[in-house]
mmCIF file of C-alpha atoms in Angstrom:
data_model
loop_
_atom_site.group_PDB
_atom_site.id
_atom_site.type_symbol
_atom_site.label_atom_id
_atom_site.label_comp_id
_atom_site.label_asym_id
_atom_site.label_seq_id
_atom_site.Cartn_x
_atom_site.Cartn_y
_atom_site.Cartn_z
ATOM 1 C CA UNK A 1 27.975 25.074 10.469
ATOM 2 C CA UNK A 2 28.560 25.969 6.848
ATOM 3 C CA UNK A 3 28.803 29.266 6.371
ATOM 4 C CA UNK A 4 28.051 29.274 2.523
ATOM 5 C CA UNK A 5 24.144 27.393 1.805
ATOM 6 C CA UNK A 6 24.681 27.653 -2.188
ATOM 7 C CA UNK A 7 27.811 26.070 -2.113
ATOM 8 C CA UNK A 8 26.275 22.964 -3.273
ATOM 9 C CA UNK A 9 28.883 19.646 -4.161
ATOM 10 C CA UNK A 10 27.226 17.420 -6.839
ATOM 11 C CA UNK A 11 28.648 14.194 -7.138
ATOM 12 C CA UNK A 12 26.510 11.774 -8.776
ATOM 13 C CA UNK A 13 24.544 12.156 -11.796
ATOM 14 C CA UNK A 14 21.088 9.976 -12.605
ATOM 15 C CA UNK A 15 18.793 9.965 -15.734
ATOM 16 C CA UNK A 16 14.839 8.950 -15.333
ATOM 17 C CA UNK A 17 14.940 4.948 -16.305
ATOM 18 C CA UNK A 18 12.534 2.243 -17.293
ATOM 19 C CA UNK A 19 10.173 1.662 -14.038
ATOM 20 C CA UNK A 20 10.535 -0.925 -11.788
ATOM 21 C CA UNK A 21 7.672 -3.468 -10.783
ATOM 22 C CA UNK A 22 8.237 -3.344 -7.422
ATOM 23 C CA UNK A 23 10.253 -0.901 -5.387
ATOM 24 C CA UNK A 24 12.312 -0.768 -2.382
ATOM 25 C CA UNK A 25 11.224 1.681 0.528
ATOM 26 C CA UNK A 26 13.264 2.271 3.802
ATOM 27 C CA UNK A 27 11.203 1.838 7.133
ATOM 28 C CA UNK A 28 13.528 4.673 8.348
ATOM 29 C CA UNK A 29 12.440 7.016 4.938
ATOM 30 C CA UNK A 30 8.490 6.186 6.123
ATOM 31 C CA UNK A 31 9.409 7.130 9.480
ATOM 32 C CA UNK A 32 10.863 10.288 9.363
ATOM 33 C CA UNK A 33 9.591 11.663 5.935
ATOM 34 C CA UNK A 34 6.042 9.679 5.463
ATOM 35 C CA UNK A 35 5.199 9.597 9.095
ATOM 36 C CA UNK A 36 5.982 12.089 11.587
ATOM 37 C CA UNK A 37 5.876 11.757 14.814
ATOM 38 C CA UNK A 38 3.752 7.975 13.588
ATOM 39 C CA UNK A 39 1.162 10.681 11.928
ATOM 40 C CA UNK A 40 0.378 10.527 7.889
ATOM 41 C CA UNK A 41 1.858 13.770 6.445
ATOM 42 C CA UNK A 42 -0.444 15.360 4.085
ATOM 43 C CA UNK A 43 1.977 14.361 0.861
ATOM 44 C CA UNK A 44 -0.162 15.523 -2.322
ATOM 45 C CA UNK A 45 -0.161 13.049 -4.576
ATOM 46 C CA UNK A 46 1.916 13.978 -6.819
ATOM 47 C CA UNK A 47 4.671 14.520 -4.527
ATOM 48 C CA UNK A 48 4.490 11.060 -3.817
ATOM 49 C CA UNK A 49 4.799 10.213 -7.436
ATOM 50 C CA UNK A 50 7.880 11.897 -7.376
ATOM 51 C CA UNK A 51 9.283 10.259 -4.501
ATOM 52 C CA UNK A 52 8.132 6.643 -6.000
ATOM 53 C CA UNK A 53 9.879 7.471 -9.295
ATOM 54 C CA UNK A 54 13.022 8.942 -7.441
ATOM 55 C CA UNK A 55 13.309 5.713 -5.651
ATOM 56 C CA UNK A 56 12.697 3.312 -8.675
ATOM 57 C CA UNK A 57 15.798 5.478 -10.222
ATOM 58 C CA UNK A 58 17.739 4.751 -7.373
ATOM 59 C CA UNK A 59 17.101 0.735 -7.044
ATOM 60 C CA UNK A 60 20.144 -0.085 -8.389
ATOM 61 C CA UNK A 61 21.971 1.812 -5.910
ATOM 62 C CA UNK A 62 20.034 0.172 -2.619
ATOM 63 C CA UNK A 63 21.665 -1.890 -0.654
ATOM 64 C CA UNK A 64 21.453 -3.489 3.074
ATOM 65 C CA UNK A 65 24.527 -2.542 5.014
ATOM 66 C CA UNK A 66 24.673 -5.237 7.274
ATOM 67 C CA UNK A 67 25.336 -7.514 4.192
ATOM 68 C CA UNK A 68 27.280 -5.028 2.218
ATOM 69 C CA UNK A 69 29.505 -3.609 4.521
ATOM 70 C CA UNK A 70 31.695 -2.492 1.293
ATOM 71 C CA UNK A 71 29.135 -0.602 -0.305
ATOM 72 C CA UNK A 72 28.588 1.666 3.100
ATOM 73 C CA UNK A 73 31.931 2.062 3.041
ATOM 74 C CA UNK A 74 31.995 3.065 -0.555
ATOM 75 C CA UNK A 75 28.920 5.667 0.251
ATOM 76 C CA UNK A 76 30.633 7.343 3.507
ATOM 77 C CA UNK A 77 33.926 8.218 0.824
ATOM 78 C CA UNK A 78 31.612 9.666 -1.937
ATOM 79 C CA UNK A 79 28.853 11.277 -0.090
ATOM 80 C CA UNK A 80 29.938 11.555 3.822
ATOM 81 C CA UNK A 81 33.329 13.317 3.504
ATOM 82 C CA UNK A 82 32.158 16.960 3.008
ATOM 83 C CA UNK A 83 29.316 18.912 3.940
ATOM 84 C CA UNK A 84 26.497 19.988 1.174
ATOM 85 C CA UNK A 85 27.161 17.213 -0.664
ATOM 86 C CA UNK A 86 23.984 16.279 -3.089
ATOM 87 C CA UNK A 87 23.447 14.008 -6.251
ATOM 88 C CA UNK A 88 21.154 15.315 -9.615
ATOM 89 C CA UNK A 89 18.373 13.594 -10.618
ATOM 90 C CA UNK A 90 15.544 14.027 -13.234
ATOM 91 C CA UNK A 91 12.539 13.136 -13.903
ATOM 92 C CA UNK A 92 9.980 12.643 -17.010
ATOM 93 C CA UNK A 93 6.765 15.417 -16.652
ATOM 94 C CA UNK A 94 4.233 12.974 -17.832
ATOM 95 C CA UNK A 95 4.869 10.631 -14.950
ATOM 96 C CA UNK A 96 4.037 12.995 -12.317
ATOM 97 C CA UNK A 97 1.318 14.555 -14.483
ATOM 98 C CA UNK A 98 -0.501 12.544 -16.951
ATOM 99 C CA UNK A 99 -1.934 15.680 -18.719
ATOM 100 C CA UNK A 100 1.437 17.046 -18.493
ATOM 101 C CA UNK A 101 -0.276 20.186 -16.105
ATOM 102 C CA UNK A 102 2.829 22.325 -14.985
ATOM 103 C CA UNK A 103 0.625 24.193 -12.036
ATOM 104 C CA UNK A 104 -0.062 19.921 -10.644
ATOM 105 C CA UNK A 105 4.149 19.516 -11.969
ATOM 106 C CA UNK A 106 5.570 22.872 -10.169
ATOM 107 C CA UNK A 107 3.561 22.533 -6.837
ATOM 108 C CA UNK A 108 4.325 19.004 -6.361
ATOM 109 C CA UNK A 109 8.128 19.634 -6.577
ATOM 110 C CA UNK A 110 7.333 22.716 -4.422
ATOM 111 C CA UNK A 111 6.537 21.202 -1.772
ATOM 112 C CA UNK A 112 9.269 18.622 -1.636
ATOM 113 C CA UNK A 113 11.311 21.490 -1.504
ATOM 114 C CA UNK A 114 9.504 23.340 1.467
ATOM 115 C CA UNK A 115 8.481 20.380 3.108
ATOM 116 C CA UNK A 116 10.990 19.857 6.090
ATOM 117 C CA UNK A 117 13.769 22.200 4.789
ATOM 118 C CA UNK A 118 16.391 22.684 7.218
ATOM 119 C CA UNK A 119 19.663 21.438 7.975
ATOM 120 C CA UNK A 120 20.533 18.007 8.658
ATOM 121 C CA UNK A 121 23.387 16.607 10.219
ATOM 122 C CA UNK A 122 24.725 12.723 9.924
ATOM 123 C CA UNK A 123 27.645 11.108 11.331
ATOM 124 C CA UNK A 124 29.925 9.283 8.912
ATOM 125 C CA UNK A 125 31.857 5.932 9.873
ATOM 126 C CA UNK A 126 34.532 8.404 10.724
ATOM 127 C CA UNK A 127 32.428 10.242 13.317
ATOM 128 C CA UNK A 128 32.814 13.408 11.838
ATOM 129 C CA UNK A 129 29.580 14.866 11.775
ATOM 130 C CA UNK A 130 28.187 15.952 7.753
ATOM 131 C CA UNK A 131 25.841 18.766 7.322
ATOM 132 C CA UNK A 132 23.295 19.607 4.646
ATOM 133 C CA UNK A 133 20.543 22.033 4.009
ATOM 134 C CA UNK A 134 17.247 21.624 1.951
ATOM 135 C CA UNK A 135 14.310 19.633 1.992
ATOM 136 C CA UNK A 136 13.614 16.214 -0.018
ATOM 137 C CA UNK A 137 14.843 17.907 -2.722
ATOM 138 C CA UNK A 138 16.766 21.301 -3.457
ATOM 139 C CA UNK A 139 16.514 23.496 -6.845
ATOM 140 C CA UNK A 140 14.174 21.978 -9.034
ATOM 141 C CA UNK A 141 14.297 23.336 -12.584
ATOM 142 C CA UNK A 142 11.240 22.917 -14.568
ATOM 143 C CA UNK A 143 12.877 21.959 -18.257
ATOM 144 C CA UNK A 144 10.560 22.079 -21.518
ATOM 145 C CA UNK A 145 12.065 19.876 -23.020
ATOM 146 C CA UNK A 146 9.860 17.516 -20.159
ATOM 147 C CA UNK A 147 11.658 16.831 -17.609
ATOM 148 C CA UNK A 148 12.218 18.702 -14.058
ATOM 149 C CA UNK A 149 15.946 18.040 -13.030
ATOM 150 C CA UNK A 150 16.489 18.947 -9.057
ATOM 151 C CA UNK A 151 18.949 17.939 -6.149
ATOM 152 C CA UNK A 152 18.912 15.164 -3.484
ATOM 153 C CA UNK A 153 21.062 16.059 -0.377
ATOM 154 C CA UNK A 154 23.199 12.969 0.879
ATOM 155 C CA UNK A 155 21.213 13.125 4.362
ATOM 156 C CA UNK A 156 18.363 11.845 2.645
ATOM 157 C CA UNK A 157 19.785 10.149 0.003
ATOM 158 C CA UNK A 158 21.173 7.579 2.778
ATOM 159 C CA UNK A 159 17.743 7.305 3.774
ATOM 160 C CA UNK A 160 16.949 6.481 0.291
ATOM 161 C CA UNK A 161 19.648 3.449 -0.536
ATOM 162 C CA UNK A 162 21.084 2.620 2.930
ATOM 163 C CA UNK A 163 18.001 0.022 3.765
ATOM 164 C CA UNK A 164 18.496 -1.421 7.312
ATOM 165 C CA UNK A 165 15.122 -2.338 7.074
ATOM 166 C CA UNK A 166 12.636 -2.283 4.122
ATOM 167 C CA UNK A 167 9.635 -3.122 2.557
ATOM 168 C CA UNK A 168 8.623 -3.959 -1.483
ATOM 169 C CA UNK A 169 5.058 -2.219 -2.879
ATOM 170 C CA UNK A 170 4.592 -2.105 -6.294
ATOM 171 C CA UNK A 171 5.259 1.002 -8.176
ATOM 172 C CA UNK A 172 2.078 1.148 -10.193
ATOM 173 C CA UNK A 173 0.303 1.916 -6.582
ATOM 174 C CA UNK A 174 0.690 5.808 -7.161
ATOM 175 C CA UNK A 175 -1.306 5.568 -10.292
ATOM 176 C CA UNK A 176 -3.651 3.021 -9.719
ATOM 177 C CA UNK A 177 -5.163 4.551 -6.386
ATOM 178 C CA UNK A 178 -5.604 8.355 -6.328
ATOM 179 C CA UNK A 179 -6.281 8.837 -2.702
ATOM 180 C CA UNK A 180 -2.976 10.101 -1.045
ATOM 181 C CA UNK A 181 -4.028 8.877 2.373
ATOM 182 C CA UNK A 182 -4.990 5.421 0.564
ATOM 183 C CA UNK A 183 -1.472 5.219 -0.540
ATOM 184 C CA UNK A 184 -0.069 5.645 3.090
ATOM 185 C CA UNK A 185 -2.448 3.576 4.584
ATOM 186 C CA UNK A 186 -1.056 1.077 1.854
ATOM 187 C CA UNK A 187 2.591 1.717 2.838
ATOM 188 C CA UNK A 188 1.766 1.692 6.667
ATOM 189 C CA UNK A 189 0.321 -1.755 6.244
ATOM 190 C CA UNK A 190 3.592 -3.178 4.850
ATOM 191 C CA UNK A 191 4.653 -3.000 8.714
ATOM 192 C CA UNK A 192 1.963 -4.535 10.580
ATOM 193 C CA UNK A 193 2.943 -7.862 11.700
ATOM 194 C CA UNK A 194 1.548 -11.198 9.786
ATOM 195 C CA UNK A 195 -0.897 -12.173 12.485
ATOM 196 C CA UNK A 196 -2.763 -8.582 12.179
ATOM 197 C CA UNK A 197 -2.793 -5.626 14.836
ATOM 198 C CA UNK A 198 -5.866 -3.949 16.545
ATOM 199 C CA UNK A 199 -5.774 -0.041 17.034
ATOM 200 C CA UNK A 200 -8.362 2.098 18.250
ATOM 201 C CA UNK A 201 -10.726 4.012 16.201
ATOM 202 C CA UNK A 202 -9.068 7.296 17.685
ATOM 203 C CA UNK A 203 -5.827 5.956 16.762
ATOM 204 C CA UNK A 204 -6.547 5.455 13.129
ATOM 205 C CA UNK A 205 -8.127 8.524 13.127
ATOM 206 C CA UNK A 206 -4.912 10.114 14.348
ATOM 207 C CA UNK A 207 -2.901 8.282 12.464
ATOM 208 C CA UNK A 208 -4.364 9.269 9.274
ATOM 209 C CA UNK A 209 -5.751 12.904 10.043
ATOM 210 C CA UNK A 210 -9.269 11.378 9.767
ATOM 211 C CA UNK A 211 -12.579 12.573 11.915
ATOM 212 C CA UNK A 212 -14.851 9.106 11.530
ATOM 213 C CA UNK A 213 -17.390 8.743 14.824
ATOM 214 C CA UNK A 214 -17.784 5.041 14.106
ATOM 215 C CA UNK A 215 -16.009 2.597 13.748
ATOM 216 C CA UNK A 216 -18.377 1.087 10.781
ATOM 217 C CA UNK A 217 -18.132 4.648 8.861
ATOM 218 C CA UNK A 218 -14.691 4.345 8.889
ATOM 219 C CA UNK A 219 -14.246 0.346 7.442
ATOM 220 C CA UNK A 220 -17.058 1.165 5.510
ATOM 221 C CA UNK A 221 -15.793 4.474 4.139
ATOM 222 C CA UNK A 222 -12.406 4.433 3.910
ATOM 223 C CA UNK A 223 -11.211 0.854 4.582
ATOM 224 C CA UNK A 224 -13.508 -1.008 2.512
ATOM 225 C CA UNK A 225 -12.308 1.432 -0.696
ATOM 226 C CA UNK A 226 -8.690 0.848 -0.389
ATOM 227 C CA UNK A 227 -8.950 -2.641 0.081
ATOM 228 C CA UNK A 228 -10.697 -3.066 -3.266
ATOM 229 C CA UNK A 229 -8.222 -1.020 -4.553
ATOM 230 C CA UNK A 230 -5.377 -3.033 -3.510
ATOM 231 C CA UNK A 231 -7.003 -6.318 -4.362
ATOM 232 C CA UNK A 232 -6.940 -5.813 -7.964
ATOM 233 C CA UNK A 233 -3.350 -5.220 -8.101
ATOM 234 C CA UNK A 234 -0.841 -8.198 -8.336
ATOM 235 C CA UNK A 235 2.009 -8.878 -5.879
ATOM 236 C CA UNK A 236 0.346 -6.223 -3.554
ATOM 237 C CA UNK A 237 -0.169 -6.319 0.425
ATOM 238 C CA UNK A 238 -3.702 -6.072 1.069
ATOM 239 C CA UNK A 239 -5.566 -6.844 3.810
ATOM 240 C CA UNK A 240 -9.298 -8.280 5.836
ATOM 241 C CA UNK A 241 -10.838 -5.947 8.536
ATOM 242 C CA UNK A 242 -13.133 -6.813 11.099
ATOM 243 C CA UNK A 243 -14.338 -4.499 14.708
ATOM 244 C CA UNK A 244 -15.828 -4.816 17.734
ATOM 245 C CA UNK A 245 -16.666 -1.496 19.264
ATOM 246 C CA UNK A 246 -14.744 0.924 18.722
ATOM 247 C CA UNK A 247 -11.613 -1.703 18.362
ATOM 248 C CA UNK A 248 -10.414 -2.831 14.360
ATOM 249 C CA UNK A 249 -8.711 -5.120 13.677
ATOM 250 C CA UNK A 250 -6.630 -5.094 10.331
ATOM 251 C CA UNK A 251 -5.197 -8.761 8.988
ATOM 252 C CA UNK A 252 -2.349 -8.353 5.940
ATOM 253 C CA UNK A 253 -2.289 -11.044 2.925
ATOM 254 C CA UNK A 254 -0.191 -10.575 -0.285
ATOM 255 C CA UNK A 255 -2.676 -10.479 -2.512
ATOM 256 C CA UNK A 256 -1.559 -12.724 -6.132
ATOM 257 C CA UNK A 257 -4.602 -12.529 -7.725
ATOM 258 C CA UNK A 258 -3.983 -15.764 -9.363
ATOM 259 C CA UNK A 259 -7.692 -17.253 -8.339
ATOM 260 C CA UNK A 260 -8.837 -13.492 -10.114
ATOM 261 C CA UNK A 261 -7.171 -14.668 -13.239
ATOM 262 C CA UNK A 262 -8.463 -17.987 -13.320
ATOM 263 C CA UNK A 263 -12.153 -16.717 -13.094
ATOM 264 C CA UNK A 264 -13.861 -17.038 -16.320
ATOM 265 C CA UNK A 265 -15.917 -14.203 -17.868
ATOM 266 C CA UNK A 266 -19.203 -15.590 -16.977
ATOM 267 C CA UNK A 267 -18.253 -15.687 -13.265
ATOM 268 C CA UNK A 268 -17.484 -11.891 -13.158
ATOM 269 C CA UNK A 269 -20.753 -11.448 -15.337
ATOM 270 C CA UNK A 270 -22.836 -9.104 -13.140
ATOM 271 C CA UNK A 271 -26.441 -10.476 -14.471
ATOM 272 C CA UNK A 272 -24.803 -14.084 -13.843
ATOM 273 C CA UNK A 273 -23.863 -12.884 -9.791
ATOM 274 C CA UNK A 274 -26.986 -11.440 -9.254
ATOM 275 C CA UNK A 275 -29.517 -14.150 -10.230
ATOM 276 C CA UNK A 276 -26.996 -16.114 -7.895
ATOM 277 C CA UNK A 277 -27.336 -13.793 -5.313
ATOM 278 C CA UNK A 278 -31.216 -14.269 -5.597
ATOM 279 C CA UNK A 279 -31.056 -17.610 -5.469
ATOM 280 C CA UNK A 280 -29.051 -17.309 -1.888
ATOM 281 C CA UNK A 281 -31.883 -14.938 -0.872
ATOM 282 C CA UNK A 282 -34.839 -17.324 -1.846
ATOM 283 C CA UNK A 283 -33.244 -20.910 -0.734
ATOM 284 C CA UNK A 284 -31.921 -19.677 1.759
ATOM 285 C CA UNK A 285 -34.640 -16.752 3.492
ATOM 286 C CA UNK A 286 -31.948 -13.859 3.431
ATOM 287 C CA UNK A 287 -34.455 -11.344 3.238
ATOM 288 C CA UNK A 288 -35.159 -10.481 6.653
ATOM 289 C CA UNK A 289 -31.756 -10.300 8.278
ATOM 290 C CA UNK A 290 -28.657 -8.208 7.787
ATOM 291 C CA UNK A 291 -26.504 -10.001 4.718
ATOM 292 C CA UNK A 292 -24.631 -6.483 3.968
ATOM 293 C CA UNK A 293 -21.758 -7.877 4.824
ATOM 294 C CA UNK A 294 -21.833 -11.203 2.220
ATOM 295 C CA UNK A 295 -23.687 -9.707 -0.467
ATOM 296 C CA UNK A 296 -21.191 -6.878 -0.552
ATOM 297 C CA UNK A 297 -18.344 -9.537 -0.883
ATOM 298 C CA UNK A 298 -20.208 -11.258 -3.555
ATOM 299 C CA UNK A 299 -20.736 -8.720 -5.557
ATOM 300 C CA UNK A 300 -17.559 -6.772 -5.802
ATOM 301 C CA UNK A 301 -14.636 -9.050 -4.773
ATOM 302 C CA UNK A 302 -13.935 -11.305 -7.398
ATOM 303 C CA UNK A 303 -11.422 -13.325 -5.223
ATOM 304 C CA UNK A 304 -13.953 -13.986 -2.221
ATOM 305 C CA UNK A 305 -16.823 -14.759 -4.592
ATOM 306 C CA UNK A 306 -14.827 -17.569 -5.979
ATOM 307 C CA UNK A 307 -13.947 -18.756 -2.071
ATOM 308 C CA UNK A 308 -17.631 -18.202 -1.348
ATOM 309 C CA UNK A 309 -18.824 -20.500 -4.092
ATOM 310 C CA UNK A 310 -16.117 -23.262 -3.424
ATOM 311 C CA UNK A 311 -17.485 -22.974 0.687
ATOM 312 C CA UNK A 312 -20.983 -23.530 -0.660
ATOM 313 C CA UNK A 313 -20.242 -26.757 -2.468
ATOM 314 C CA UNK A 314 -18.456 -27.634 0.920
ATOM 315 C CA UNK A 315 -21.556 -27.303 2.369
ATOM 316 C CA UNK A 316 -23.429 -29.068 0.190
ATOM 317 C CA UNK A 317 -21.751 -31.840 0.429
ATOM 318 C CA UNK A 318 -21.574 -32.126 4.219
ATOM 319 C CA UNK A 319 -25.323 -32.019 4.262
ATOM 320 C CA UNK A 320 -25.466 -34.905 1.685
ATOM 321 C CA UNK A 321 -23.391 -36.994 3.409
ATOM 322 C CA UNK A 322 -25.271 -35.820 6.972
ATOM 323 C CA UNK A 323 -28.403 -36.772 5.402
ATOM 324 C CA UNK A 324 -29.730 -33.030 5.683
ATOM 325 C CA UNK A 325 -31.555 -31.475 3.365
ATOM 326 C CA UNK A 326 -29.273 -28.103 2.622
ATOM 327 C CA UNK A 327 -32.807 -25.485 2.330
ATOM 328 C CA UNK A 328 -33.751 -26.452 5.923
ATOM 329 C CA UNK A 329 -30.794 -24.598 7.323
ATOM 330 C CA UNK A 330 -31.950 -20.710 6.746
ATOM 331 C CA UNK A 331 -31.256 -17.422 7.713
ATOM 332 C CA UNK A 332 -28.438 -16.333 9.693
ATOM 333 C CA UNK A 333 -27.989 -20.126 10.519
ATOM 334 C CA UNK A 334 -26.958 -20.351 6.304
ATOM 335 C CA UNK A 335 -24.110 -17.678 6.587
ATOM 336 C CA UNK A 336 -22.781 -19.098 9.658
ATOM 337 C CA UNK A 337 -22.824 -22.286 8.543
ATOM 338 C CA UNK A 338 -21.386 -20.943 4.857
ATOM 339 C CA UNK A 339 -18.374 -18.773 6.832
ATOM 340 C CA UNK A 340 -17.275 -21.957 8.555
ATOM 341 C CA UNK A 341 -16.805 -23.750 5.564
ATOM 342 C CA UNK A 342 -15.511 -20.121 4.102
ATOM 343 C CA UNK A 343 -12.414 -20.417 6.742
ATOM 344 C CA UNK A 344 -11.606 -24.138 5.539
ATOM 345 C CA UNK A 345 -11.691 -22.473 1.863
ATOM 346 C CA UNK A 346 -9.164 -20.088 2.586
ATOM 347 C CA UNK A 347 -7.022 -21.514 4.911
ATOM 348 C CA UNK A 348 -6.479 -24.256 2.161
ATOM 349 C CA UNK A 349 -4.744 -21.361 -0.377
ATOM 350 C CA UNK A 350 -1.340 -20.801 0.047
ATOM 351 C CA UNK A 351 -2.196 -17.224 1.557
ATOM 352 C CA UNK A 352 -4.374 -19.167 4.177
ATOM 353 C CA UNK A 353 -1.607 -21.141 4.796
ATOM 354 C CA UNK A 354 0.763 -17.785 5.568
ATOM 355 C CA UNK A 355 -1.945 -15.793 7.119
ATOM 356 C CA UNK A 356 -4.414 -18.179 8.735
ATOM 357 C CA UNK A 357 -6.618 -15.691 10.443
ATOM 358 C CA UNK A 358 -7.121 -13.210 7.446
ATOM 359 C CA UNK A 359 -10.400 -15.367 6.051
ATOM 360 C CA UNK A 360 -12.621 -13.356 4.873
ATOM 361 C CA UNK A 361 -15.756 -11.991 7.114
ATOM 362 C CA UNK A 362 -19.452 -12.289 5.579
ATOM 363 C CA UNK A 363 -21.382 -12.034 9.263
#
């Protein structure tokens, strides 16, 4: 073991850069550093600010080794041929903070530093074994001219650029959503399979250090809330949810938002959805049974409204041509009729068309 822990070997120098749309992160990173032992870690998040913007600076450095085989060679003779090896890196104040707070600025990069300090050993092509010691990050420097400059250790700087396996999520995420165990949940979902998983309620209360007792508090709660989140950001995963019991069942679509775009103002107008919502109620005798569900989705997701409205003139029509008269279906006979045309909707978009089972729910 190295005798000497502030003998410290920098070899690589980077400046904060212009931010990247979308960013690069290693399934091996979440693993070990996002997701312990497949448990959230309680990152604050502004920690995780820092570790988005130290991977966006270090993008141009990623590669997949399999493909590159010269570039992991190139890393082992740089960074794996002596122990304590580290690169520098800083970072601009105001994107960790927006009001610039140095208590929110200092604790974050505290604990980075604390969290999972220790010494790490890594085997390079050689198989000579490499040892570091530190955290994340090692002896960050709080600079007023606003920046905080610190160390990266090579252990986890491999981690970082060597991507065996990764996943893109847009940069932006950190400061659009607020919630730090929103912004796992969003980097979790980048590795459930197209076709959906189901987990238990315990699982996902596990999983994310949650305590819900049902299974509708928690897709209610704290599903429901990220997933309008995500849907108002472009190029994003997002995802439908649906349970039975105490069984949920999460369904991933990249979410383009070009329908969104396309919406004109008087669509999104909220005195325009509402009398349309009380037309629904009054044609169609909504009043006494449980439309939570669809009048939720009307309301606040732009993207399913417009779906909604295009199954509805599907409906229409098949009536017409049936001969039926559309006000004589009612009830909870109306949404089930309305969700069937709902699936044909969205399994004629192109994200239907990649994730066919991820239609949205209004029953």
């Amino acid at each position: 073991m190295v005798s000497d822990q502030s003998r410290k070997i920098i070899k690589r120098s980077y400046d904060d850069i212009e931010n990247a749309k979308l960013i690069r992160i290693g399934n091996q990173f979440a693993d070990d550093f996002l997701f312990q032992d497949n448990k959230a870690t309680a990152i604050p998040i502004n920690a995780l600010r820092i570790i988005f913007n130290i991977i966006s600076i270090l993008r141009n450095d990623q590669f997949m080794p399999k493909k590159q085989v010269r570039q992991l060679t190139l890393f082992d003779e740089e960074f794996e041929t002596e122990n304590n090896v580290f690169i520098s890196m800083k970072i601009r104040n105001k994107k960790i903070s927006e009001k610039r707070s140095s208590k929110q600025i200092v604790e974050a990069y505290e604990y980075l530093t604390k969290f999972r300090m220790g010494w790490y050993t890594s085997k390079n092509i050689a198989g000579k074994d490499i040892k570091t010691f530190g955290g994340l990050i090692s002896l960050p420097t709080y600079e007023k001219r606003g920046y905080t400059s610190f160390l990266i250790s090579s252990f986890w700087l491999k981690k970082l650029i060597v991507l065996t396996e990764y996943n893109h999520i847009i940069y932006e995420l950190v400061y659009e959503i607020r919630n730090n165990k929103h912004i796992l949940f969003a980097i979790w979902l980048l590795k459930v399979p197209e076709d959906g998983t189901i987990l238990k309620l315990s699982t996902f209360n596990q999983k994310f250090g949650l305590n819900y007792k049902t299974s509708n508090d928690f897709c209610v709660k704290f599903l429901r809330p990220i997933r309008l989140s995500l849907d108002k950001l472009e190029d994003q995963l997002s995802f439908n949810y649906k349970y039975e019991g105490d069984m949920i069942s999460i369904i991933p679509y990249l979410n383009k938002n070009d329908e969104n775009k396309s919406l004109t103002e008087k669509t999104n107008d909220t005195r325009v959805i509402n009398q349309r919502l009380r037309y629904f109620r009054r044609r169609y005798c909504l009043e006494g049974i449980d439309s939570t569900r669809f009048v939720y989705s009307y309301s606040n997701i732009s993207k399913i409204r417009s779906e909604i409205d295009k199954a509805y003139i599907k409906f229409i029509e098949n009536n017409r041509a049936k001969g039926i008269a559309s006000n004589n279906i009612r009830g909870i006979y109306f949404l089930q009729e309305l969700q069937k045309f709902l699936i044909e909707v969205y399994r004629e978009s192109e994200t239907g068309k990649r994730f066919p089972n991820a239609y949205p729910v209004i029953l």
